[in-house]
Structures are given as C-alpha cells and as structure tokens.
mmCIF file of C-alpha atoms and ligand atoms in Angstrom:
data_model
loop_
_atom_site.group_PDB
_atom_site.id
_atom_site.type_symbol
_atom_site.label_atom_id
_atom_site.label_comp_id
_atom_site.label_asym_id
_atom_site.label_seq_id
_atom_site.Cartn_x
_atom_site.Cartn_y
_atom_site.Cartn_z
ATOM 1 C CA UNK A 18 24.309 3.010 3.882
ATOM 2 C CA UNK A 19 24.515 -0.247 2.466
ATOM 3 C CA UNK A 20 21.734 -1.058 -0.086
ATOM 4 C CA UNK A 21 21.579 -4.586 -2.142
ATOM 5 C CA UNK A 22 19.727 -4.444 -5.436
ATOM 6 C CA UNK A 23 17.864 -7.683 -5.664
ATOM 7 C CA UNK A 24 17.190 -8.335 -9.617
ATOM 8 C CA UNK A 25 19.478 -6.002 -10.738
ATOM 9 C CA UNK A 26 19.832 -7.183 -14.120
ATOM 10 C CA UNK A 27 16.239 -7.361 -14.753
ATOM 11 C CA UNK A 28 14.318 -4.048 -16.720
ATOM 12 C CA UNK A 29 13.426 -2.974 -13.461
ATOM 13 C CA UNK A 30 16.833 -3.569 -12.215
ATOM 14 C CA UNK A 31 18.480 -1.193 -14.735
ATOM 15 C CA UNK A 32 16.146 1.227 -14.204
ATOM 16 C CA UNK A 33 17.050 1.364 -10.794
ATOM 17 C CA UNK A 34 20.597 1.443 -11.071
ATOM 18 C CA UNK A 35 19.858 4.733 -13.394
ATOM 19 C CA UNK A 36 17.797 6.341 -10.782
ATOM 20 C CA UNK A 37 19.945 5.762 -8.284
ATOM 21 C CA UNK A 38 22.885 7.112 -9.927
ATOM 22 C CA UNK A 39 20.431 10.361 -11.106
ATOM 23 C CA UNK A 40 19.298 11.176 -7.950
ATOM 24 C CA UNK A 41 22.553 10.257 -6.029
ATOM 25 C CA UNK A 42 20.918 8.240 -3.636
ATOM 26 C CA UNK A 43 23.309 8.195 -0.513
ATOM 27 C CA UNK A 44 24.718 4.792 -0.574
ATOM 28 C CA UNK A 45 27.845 3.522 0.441
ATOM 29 C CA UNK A 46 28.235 0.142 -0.338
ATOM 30 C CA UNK A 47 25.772 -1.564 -2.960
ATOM 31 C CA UNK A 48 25.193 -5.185 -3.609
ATOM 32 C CA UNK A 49 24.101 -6.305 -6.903
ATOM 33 C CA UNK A 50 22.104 -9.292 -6.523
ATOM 34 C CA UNK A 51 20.720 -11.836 -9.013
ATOM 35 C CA UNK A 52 19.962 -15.584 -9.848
ATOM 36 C CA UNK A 53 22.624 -17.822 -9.545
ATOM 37 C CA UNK A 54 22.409 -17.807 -13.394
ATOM 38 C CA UNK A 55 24.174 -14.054 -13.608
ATOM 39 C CA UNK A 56 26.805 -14.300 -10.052
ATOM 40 C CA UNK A 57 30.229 -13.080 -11.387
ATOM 41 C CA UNK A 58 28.254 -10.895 -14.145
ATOM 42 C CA UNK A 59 30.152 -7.409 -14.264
ATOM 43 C CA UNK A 60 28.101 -4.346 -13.991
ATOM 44 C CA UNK A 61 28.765 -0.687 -13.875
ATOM 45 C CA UNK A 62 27.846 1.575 -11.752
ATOM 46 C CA UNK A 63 28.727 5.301 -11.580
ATOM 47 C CA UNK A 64 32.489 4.605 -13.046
ATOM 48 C CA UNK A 65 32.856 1.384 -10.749
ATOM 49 C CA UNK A 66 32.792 -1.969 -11.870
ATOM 50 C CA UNK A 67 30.356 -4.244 -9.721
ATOM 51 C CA UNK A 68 30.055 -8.142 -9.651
ATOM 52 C CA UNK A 69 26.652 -9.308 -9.309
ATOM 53 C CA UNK A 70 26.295 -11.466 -6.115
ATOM 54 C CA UNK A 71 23.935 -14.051 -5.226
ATOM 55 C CA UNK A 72 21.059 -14.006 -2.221
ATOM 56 C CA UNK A 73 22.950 -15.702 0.207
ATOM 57 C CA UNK A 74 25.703 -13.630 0.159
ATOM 58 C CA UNK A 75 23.633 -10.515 0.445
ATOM 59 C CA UNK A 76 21.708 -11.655 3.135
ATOM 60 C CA UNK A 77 25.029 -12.532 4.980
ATOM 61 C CA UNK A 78 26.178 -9.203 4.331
ATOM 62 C CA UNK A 79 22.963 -7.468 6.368
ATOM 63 C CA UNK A 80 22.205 -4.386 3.688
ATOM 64 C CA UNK A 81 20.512 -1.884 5.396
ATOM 65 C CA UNK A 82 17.782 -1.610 2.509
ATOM 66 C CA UNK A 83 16.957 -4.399 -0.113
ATOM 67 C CA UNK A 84 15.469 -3.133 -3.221
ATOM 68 C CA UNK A 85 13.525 -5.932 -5.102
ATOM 69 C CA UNK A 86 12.523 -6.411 -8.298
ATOM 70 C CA UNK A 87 13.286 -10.115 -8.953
ATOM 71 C CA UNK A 88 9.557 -11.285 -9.465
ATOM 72 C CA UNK A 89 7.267 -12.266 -6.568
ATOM 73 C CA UNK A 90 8.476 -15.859 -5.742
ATOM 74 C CA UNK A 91 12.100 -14.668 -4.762
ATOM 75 C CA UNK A 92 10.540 -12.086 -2.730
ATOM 76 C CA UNK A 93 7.965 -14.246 -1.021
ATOM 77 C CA UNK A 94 10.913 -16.783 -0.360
ATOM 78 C CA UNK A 95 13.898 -13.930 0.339
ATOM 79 C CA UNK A 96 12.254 -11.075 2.053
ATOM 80 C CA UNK A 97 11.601 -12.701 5.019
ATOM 81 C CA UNK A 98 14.999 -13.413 5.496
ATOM 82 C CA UNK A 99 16.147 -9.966 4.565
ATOM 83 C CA UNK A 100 13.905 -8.831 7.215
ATOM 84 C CA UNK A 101 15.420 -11.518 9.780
ATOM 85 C CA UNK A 102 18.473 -9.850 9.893
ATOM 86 C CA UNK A 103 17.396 -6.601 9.963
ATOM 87 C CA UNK A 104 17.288 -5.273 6.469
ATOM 88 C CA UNK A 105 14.155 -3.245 5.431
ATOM 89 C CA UNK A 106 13.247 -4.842 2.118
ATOM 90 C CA UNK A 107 11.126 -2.501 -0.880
ATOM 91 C CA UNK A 108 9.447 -5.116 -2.745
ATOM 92 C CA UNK A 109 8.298 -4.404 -6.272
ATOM 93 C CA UNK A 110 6.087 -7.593 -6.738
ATOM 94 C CA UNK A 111 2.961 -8.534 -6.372
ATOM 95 C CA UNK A 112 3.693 -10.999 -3.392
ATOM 96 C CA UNK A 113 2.660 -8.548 -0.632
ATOM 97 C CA UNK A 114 0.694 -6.153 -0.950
ATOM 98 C CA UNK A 115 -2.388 -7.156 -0.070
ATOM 99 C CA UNK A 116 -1.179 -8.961 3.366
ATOM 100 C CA UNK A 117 -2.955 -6.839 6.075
ATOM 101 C CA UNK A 118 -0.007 -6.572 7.821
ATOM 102 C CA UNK A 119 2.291 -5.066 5.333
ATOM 103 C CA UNK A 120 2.023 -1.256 3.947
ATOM 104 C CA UNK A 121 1.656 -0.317 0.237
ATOM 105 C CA UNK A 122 3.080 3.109 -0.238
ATOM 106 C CA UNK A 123 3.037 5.516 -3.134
ATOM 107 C CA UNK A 124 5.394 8.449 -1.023
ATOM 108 C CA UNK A 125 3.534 11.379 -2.184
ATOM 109 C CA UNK A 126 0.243 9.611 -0.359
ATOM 110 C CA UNK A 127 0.954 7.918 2.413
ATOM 111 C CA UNK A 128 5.086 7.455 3.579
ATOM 112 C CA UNK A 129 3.649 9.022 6.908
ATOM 113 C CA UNK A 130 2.139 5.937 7.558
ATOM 114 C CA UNK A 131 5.417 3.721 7.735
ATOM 115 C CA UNK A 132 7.219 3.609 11.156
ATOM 116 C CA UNK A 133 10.618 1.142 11.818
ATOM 117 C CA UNK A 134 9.200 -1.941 12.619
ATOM 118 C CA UNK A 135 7.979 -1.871 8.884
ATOM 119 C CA UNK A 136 10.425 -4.603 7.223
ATOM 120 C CA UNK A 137 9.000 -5.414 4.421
ATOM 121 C CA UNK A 138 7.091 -2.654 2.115
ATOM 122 C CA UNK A 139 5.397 -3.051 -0.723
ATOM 123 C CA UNK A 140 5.186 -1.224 -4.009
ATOM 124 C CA UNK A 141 2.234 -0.787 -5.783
ATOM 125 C CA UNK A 142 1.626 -2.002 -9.236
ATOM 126 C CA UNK A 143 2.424 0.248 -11.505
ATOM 127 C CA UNK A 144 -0.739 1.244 -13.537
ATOM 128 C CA UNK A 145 -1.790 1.932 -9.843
ATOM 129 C CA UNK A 146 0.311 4.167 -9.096
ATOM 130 C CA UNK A 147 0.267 6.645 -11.805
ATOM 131 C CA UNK A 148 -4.185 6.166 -11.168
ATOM 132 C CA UNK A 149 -3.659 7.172 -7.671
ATOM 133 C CA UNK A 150 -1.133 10.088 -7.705
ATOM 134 C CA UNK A 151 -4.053 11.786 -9.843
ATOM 135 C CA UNK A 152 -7.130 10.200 -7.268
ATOM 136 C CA UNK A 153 -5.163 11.185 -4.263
ATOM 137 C CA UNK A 154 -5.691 14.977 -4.089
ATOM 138 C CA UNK A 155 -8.903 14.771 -5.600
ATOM 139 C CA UNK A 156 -10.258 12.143 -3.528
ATOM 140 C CA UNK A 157 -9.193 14.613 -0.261
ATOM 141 C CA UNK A 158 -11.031 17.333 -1.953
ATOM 142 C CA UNK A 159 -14.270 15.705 -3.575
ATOM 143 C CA UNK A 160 -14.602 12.229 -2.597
ATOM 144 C CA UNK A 161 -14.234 9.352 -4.655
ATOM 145 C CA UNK A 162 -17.626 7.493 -5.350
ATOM 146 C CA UNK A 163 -16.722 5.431 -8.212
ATOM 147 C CA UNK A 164 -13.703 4.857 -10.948
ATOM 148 C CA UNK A 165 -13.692 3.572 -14.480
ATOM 149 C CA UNK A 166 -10.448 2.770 -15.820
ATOM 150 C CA UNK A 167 -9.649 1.142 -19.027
ATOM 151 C CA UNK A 168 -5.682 1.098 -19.556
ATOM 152 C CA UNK A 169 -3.134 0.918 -22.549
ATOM 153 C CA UNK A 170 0.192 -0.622 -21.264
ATOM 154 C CA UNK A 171 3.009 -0.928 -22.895
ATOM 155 C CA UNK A 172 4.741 -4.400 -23.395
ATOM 156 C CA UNK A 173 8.031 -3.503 -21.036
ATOM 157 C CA UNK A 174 5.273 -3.820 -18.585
ATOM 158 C CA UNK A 175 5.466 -7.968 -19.169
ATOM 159 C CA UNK A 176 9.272 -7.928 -19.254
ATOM 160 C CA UNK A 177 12.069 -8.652 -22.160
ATOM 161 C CA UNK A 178 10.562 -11.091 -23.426
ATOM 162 C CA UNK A 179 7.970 -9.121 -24.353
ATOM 163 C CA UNK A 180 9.911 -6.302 -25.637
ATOM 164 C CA UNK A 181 11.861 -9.077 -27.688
ATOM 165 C CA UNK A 182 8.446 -10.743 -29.282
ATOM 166 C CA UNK A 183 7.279 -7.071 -30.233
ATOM 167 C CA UNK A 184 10.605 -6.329 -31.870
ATOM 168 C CA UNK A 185 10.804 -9.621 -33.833
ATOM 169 C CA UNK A 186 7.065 -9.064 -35.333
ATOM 170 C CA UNK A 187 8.183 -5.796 -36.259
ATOM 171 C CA UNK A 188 11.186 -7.014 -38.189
ATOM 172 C CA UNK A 189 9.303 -10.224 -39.545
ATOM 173 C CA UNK A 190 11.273 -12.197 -37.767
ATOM 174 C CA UNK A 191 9.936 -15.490 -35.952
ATOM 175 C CA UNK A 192 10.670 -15.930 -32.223
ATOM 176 C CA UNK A 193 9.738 -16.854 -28.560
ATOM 177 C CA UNK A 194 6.280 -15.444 -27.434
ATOM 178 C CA UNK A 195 5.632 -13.951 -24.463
ATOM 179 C CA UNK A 196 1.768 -12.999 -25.587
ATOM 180 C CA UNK A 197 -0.756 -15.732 -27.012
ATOM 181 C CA UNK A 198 -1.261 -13.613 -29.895
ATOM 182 C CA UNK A 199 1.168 -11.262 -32.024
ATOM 183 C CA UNK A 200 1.289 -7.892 -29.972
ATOM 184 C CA UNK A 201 2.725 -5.873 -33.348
ATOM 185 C CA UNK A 202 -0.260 -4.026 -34.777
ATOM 186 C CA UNK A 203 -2.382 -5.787 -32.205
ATOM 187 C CA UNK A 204 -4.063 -4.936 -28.848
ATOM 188 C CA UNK A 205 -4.830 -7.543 -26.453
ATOM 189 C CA UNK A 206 -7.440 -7.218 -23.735
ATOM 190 C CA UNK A 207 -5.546 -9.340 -21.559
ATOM 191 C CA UNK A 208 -2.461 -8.404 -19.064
ATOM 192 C CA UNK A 209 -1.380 -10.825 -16.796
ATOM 193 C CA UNK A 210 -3.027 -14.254 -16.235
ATOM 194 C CA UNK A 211 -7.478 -14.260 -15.876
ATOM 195 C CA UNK A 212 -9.404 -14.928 -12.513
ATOM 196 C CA UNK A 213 -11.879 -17.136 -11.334
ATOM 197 C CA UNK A 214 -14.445 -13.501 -11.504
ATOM 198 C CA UNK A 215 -13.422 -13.405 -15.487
ATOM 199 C CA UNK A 216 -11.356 -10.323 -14.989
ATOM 200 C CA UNK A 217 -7.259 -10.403 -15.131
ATOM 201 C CA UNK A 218 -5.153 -9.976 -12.356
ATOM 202 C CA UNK A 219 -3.823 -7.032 -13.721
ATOM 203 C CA UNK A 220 -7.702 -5.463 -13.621
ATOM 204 C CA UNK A 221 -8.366 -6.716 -10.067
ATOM 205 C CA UNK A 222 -4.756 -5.138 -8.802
ATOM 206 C CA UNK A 223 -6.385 -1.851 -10.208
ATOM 207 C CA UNK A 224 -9.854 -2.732 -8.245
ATOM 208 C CA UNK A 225 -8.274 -3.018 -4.985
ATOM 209 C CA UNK A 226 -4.508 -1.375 -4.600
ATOM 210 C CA UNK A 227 -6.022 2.223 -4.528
ATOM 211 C CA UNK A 228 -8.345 1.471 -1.728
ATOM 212 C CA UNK A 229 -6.012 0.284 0.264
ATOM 213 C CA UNK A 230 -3.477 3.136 -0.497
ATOM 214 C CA UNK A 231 -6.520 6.003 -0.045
ATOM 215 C CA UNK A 232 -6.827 3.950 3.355
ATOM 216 C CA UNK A 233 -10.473 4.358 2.241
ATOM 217 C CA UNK A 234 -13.431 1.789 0.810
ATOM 218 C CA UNK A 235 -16.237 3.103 0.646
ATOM 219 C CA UNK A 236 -15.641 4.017 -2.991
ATOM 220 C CA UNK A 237 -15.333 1.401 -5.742
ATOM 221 C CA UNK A 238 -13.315 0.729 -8.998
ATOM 222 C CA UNK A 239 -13.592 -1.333 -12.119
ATOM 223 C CA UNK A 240 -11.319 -1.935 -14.639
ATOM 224 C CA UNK A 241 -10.130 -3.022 -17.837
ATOM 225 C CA UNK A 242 -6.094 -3.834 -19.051
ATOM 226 C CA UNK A 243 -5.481 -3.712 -22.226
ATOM 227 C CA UNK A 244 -1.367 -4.399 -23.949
ATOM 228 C CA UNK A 245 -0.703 -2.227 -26.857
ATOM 229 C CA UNK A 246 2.508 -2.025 -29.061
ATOM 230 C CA UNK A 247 4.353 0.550 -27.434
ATOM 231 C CA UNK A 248 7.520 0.320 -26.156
ATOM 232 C CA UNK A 249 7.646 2.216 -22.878
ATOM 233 C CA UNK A 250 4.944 4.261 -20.527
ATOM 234 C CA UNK A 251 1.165 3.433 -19.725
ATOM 235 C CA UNK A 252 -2.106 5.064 -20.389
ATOM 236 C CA UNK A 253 -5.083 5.142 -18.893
ATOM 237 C CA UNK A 254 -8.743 6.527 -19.597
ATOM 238 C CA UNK A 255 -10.255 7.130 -16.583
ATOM 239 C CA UNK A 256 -13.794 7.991 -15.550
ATOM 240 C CA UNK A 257 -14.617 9.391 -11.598
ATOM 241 C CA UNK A 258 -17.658 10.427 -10.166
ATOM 242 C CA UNK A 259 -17.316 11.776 -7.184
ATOM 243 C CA UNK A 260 -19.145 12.504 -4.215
ATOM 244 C CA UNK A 261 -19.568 16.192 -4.649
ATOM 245 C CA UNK A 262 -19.615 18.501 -7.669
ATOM 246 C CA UNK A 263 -16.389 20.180 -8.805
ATOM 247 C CA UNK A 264 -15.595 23.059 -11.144
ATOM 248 C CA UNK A 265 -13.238 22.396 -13.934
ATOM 249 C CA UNK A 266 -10.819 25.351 -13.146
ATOM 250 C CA UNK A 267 -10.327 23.806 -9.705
ATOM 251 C CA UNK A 268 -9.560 20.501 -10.670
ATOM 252 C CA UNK A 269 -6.860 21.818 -13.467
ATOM 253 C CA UNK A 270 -5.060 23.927 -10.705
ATOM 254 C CA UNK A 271 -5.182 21.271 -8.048
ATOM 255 C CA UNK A 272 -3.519 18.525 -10.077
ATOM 256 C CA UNK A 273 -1.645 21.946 -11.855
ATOM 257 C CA UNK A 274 0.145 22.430 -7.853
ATOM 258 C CA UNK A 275 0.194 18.765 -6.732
ATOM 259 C CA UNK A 276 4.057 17.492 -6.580
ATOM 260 C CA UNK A 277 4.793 14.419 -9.055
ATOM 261 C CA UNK A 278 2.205 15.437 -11.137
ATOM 262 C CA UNK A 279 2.528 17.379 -14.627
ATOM 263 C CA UNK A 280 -0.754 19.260 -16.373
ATOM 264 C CA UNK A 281 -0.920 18.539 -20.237
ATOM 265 C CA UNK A 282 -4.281 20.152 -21.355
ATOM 266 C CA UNK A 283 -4.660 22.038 -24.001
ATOM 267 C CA UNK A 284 -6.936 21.053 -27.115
ATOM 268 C CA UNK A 285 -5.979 24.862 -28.308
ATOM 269 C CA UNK A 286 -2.427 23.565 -29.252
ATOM 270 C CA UNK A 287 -3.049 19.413 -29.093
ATOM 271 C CA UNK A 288 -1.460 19.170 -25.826
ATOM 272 C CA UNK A 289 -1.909 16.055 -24.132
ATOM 273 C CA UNK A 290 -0.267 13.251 -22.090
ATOM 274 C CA UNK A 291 1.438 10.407 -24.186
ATOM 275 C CA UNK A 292 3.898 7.666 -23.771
ATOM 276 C CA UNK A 293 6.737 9.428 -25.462
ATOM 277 C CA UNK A 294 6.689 12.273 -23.607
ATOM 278 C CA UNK A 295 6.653 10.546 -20.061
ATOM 279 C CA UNK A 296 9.603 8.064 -21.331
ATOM 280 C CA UNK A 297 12.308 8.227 -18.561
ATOM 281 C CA UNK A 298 10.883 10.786 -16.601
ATOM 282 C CA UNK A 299 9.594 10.510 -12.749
ATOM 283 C CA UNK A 300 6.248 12.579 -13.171
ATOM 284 C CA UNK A 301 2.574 11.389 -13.800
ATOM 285 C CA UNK A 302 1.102 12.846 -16.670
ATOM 286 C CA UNK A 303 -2.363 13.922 -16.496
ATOM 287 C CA UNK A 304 -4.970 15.576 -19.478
ATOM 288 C CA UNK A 305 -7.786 15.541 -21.500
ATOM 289 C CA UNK A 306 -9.841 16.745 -18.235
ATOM 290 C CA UNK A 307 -13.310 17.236 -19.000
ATOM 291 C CA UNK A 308 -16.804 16.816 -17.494
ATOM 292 C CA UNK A 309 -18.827 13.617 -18.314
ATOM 293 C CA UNK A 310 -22.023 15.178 -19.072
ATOM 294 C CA UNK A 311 -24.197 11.783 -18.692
ATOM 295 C CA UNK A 312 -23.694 12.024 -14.982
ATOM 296 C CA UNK A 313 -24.163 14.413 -12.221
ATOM 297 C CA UNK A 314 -20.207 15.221 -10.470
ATOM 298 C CA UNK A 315 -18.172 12.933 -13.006
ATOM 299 C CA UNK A 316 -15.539 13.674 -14.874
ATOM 300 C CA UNK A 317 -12.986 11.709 -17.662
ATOM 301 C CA UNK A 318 -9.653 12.014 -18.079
ATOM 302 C CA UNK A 319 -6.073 10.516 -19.749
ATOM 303 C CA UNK A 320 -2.925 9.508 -17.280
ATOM 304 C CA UNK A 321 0.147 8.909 -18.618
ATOM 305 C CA UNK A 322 3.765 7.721 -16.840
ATOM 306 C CA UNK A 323 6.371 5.648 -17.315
ATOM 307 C CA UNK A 324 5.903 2.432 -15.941
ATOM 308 C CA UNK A 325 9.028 1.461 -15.344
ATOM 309 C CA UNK A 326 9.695 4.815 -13.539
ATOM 310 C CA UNK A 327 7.173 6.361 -11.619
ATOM 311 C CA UNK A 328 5.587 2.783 -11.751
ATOM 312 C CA UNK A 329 8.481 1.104 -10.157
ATOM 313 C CA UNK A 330 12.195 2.163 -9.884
ATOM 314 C CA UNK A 331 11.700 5.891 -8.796
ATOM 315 C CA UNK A 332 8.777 4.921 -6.456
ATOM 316 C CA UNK A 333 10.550 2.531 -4.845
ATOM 317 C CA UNK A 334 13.707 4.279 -4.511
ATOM 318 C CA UNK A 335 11.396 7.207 -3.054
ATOM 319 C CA UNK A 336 10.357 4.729 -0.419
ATOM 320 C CA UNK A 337 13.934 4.322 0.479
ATOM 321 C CA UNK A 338 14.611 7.638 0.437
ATOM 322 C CA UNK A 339 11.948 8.764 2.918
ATOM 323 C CA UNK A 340 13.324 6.096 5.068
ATOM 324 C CA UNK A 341 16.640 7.223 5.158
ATOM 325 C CA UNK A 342 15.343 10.692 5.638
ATOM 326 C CA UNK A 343 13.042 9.863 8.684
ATOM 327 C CA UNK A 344 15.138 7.739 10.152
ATOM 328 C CA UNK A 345 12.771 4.679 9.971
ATOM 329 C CA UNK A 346 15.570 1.783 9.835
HETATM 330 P P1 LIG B 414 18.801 -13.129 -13.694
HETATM 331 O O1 LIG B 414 19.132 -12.078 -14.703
HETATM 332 O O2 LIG B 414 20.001 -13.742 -13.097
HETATM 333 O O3 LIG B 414 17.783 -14.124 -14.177
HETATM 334 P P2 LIG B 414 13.040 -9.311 -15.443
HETATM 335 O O4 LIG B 414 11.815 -8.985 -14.665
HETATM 336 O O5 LIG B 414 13.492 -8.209 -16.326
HETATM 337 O O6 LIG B 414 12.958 -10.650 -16.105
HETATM 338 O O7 LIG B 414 14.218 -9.464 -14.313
HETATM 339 C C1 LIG B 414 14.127 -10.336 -13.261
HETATM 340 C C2 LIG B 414 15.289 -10.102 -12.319
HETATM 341 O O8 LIG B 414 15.119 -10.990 -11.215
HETATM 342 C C3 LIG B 414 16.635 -10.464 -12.921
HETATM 343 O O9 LIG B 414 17.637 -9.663 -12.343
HETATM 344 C C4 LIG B 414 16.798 -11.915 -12.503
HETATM 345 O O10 LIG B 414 18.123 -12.362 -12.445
HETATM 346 C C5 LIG B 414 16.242 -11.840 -11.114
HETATM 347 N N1 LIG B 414 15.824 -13.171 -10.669
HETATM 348 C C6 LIG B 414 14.958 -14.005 -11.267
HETATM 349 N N2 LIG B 414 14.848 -15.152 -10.559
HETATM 350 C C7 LIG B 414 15.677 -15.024 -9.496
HETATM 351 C C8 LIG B 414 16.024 -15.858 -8.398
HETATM 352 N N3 LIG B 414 15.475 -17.057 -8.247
HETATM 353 N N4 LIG B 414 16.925 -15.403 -7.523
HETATM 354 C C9 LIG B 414 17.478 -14.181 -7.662
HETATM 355 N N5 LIG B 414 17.197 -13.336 -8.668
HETATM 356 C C10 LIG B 414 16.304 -13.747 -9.574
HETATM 357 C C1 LIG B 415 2.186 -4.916 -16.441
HETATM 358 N N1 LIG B 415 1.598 -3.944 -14.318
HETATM 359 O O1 LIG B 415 2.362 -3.857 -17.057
HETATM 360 C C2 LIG B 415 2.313 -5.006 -14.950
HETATM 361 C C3 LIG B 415 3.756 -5.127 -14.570
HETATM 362 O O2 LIG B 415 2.360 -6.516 -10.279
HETATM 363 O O3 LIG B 415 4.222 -5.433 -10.369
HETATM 364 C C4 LIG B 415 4.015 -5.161 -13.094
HETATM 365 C C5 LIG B 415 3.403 -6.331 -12.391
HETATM 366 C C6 LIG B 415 3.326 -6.083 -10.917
HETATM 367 O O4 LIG B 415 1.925 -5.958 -16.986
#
C-alpha cells in the first residue's frame, strides 16, 4: 500500500499523520506531499525520517490512495490527475462535494455506497459530520422533517492563522488577522466567506451536505455558524422535528448503541458534551437530549467532536480504510 499525504504539514496534515500512526493504518510506502514552499522539509513518522515531496513527484510515483487536505484549489487542480493514473484520491475540501457525480461519505452512513470506479471521494465538512452521525440513526428510525442548527466552532477550524491571531490577543500581543474582528473574548457570527442568500458558506454546507449524505430531501435544514475562542472541537445546538413522535428513553439508547457515537447526559451529575472532552478523540459527542415542548415530535440537543478528528483526519482515513478493506481500488 502506497499512500501520499497531500498537505501534510498543514493542521489537518498532522492530524493525519497521528491517526495514521494510532490506528496503524497498513501502509507501506508513504509520500509526504506539500507546496513547493516545504519540498526537502524533514518529517517524522513512526521513528522514520520522511522528506516532504512535491505533487509532481507523487503523482509520478502512482500512490494507491491520496489523502488531501491541501485546501480546495490544489485538489480541484491535482485530483484529477491523481485519479488519471489510477490513484483513489480522499479529498478533505470543499471542491467536490457537491458535483453529482462524486460521493460524500461519512463511513458509518453510507461507505456501502462507494464501488472502484469511485476516484475521487469527498469528505464532508466537518460541522457536518459530527450533525449527521447523530441524524443518521434517527432519521432511519423517525424521519427527519426539519433541523435547526446553530454551531460554536472553534478557530483551528479556519487554520493556523487563526489559532495564531487567538493566541496573540490572548497574550496582548499585536499580529496578522485571520478574523475581521478580535476572536479573544469575542464570538463572531460569521465562518467562512457570506453568500449572495445572506447566509455563509459555512451555514449553506450545513443546509445541504446532510441531504445528500441521508441520500434523502425531502427534509430541510437551516443554519447558523458561529467562531468562538476555543482552541479545538465544535459544538452545535441542534433542534429536529421529526416526522413521527419518539420517546425519550428510545432516543438515549439508540444514539447510547450507535458506533462512533458517545452518550453524555446526565443533568444529575452535570454531564454533558464539551470541547475538552472530545479533544483528540474519534467519537461524536452527543447530550443535553430533551423534548422541545413548543412543537409536536421535536426535540433539542448539544453535539460535540473534534473537528479536526472525527471532522476530518479520522473520517477520511476511515474512508481509506473501508477501501482497503473492500477491496474497492
Ligand atoms: P505548505 O506547508 O507547503 O504551504 P493548512 O490548512 O494548515 O494551512 O495547511 C495547508 C496544507 O496544504 C499545507 O500542507 C500546505 O503546504 C499545503 N498546500 C497549500 N498550498 C499547496 C499547493 N499549492 N500545493 C501543494 N500543497 C499545498
Ligand atoms: C470551519 N468547517 O470550521 C470549517 C473548516 O469545508 O472543509 C473546514 C472547511 C471545509 O471553519
């Protein structure tokens, strides 16, 4: 198995690299790929030094896999010729995921889907994801009629720079911004850039990427992003009414069983989901379950994971994974 890691010194990159090595993926030969800006750059990799590459070279080299998370114009310019030579390309960016013709896959949902003339997959965005891990078995059980989600991301979400700009306020110290307004002790109703419609692209990812994951839409969400000053892991309030009434009990043990997904609910001992529990781990957090008694079958609830996780490496690495597994390359 010979798998190329295209952005690998990027946030996502590294948390890749850690995933990999945590779940010892079966790889044989990996390529660590980057702008021409980082070529020679050393990096280690369980005990072995590796020097990053750049695209041509790991296109030449015909990886069977090609892991990206290098922002979507590299992928909308490299994937295709990735998938030219043969290579099955997991794209973390935005660039594809809406294209009829390419699948967006959250494993736990809907891997059965993906056969081997899939060459290019994409990954969902990651405040998605975590909303439909906890939809998913629901939405099989008691129909989806309509979502509410209003989220509270954290700023590794936007990238270092962001990270960098939050540290800096913190420490009074003056520096490049990656937000038009100071994110330290601040909350901005604004990820990513706004839409002709008046929502963000962030919001309008959230509006459509579950439909076509649930394969389903006939039900409808709206939503609203929101960056806070945390460092790591993304929130979300989330209202659903469903199609058909529901007991509480039932809902608690369904999400309780479901793989990938981790109950914190208990107002007896203040047990809920938060960031710094879900930092650097693979599940979707899920709590504060209770019926929304202005509505007939609705319910709210708080889901918690870490972005950069569940949201990105680990799902994508899944994808790769099931591949291997089901021999789909
Ligand atoms: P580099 O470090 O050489 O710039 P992040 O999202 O954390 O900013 O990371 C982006 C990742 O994508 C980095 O590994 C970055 O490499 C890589 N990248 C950015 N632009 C390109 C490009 N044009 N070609 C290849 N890799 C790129
Ligand atoms: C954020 N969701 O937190 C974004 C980051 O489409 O993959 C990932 C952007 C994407 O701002």
């Amino acid at each position: 198995m010979k798998l190329a890691l295209v952005g690998a010194t990027g946030m996502v990159g590294e948390v890749m690299l850690k995933v990999l090595a945590e779940r010892n993926f079966p790889v044989d030969e990996l390529l660590l790929v980057a702008s021409e800006r980082s070529v020679g750059k050393q990096i280690s990799f369980k005990g072995k030094t590796l020097t990053v590459i750049g695209l041509n070279e790991a296109v030449a080299a015909k990886p069977h896999i090609a892991l990206f998370s290098a922002g979507g114009s590299t992928s909308l310019e490299w994937a295709p010729k990735f998938a030219a030579v043969g290579t099955t390309v997991i794209d973390n960016s935005s660039a594809w995921r809406m294209e009829a013709d390419k699948k967006l896959i959250v494993p736990e949902i809907n891997a059965h889907i993906l056969t081997k003339d899939d060459k290019i997959i994409a990954n969902p965005n990651c405040s998605t994801i975590q909303l439909v891990m906890v939809l998913a078995p629901l939405h099989k059980k008691y129909k989806l009629k309509r979502v509410v989600v209003s989220t509270y991301q954290s700023v590794s979400g936007t990238g270092l720079k962001a990270v960098k700009q939050m540290e800096n306020e913190m420490a009074g110290i003056k520096g490049e911004m990656a937000y038009p307004y100071p994110i330290h002790k601040n909350a901005l109703p604004h990820c990513d850039v706004f839409e002709e419609n008046g929502y963000t692209k962030e919001e309008m990812k959230l509006a459509r990427e579950p439909q076509k994951i649930l394969n389903d839409r006939t039900f409808s969400i709206t939503a609203t992003a929101v960056r806070i000053p945390t460092a790591g892991g993304h929130s979300e309030s989330v209202n659903v009414q469903f199609e058909n009434d529901f007991e509480l009990g039932a809902i608690r043990k369904m999400l309780h069983e479901t793989p990938g997904i981790v109950l914190q609910d208990n107002t007896d001992t203040n047990t809920y989901p938060m960031p710094i529990y879900a930092h650097d781990k693979d599940d979707v957090f899920v709590g504060r379950i209770r019926r929304d008694e202005t509505q007939p079958n609705t319910l709210n609830m708080w889901i918690v994971s870490d972005n950069l996780r569940k949201g990105a490496a680990t799902n994508a690495i899944q994808i790769a994974e099931y591949l291997i597994y089901h021999k789909l390359l």
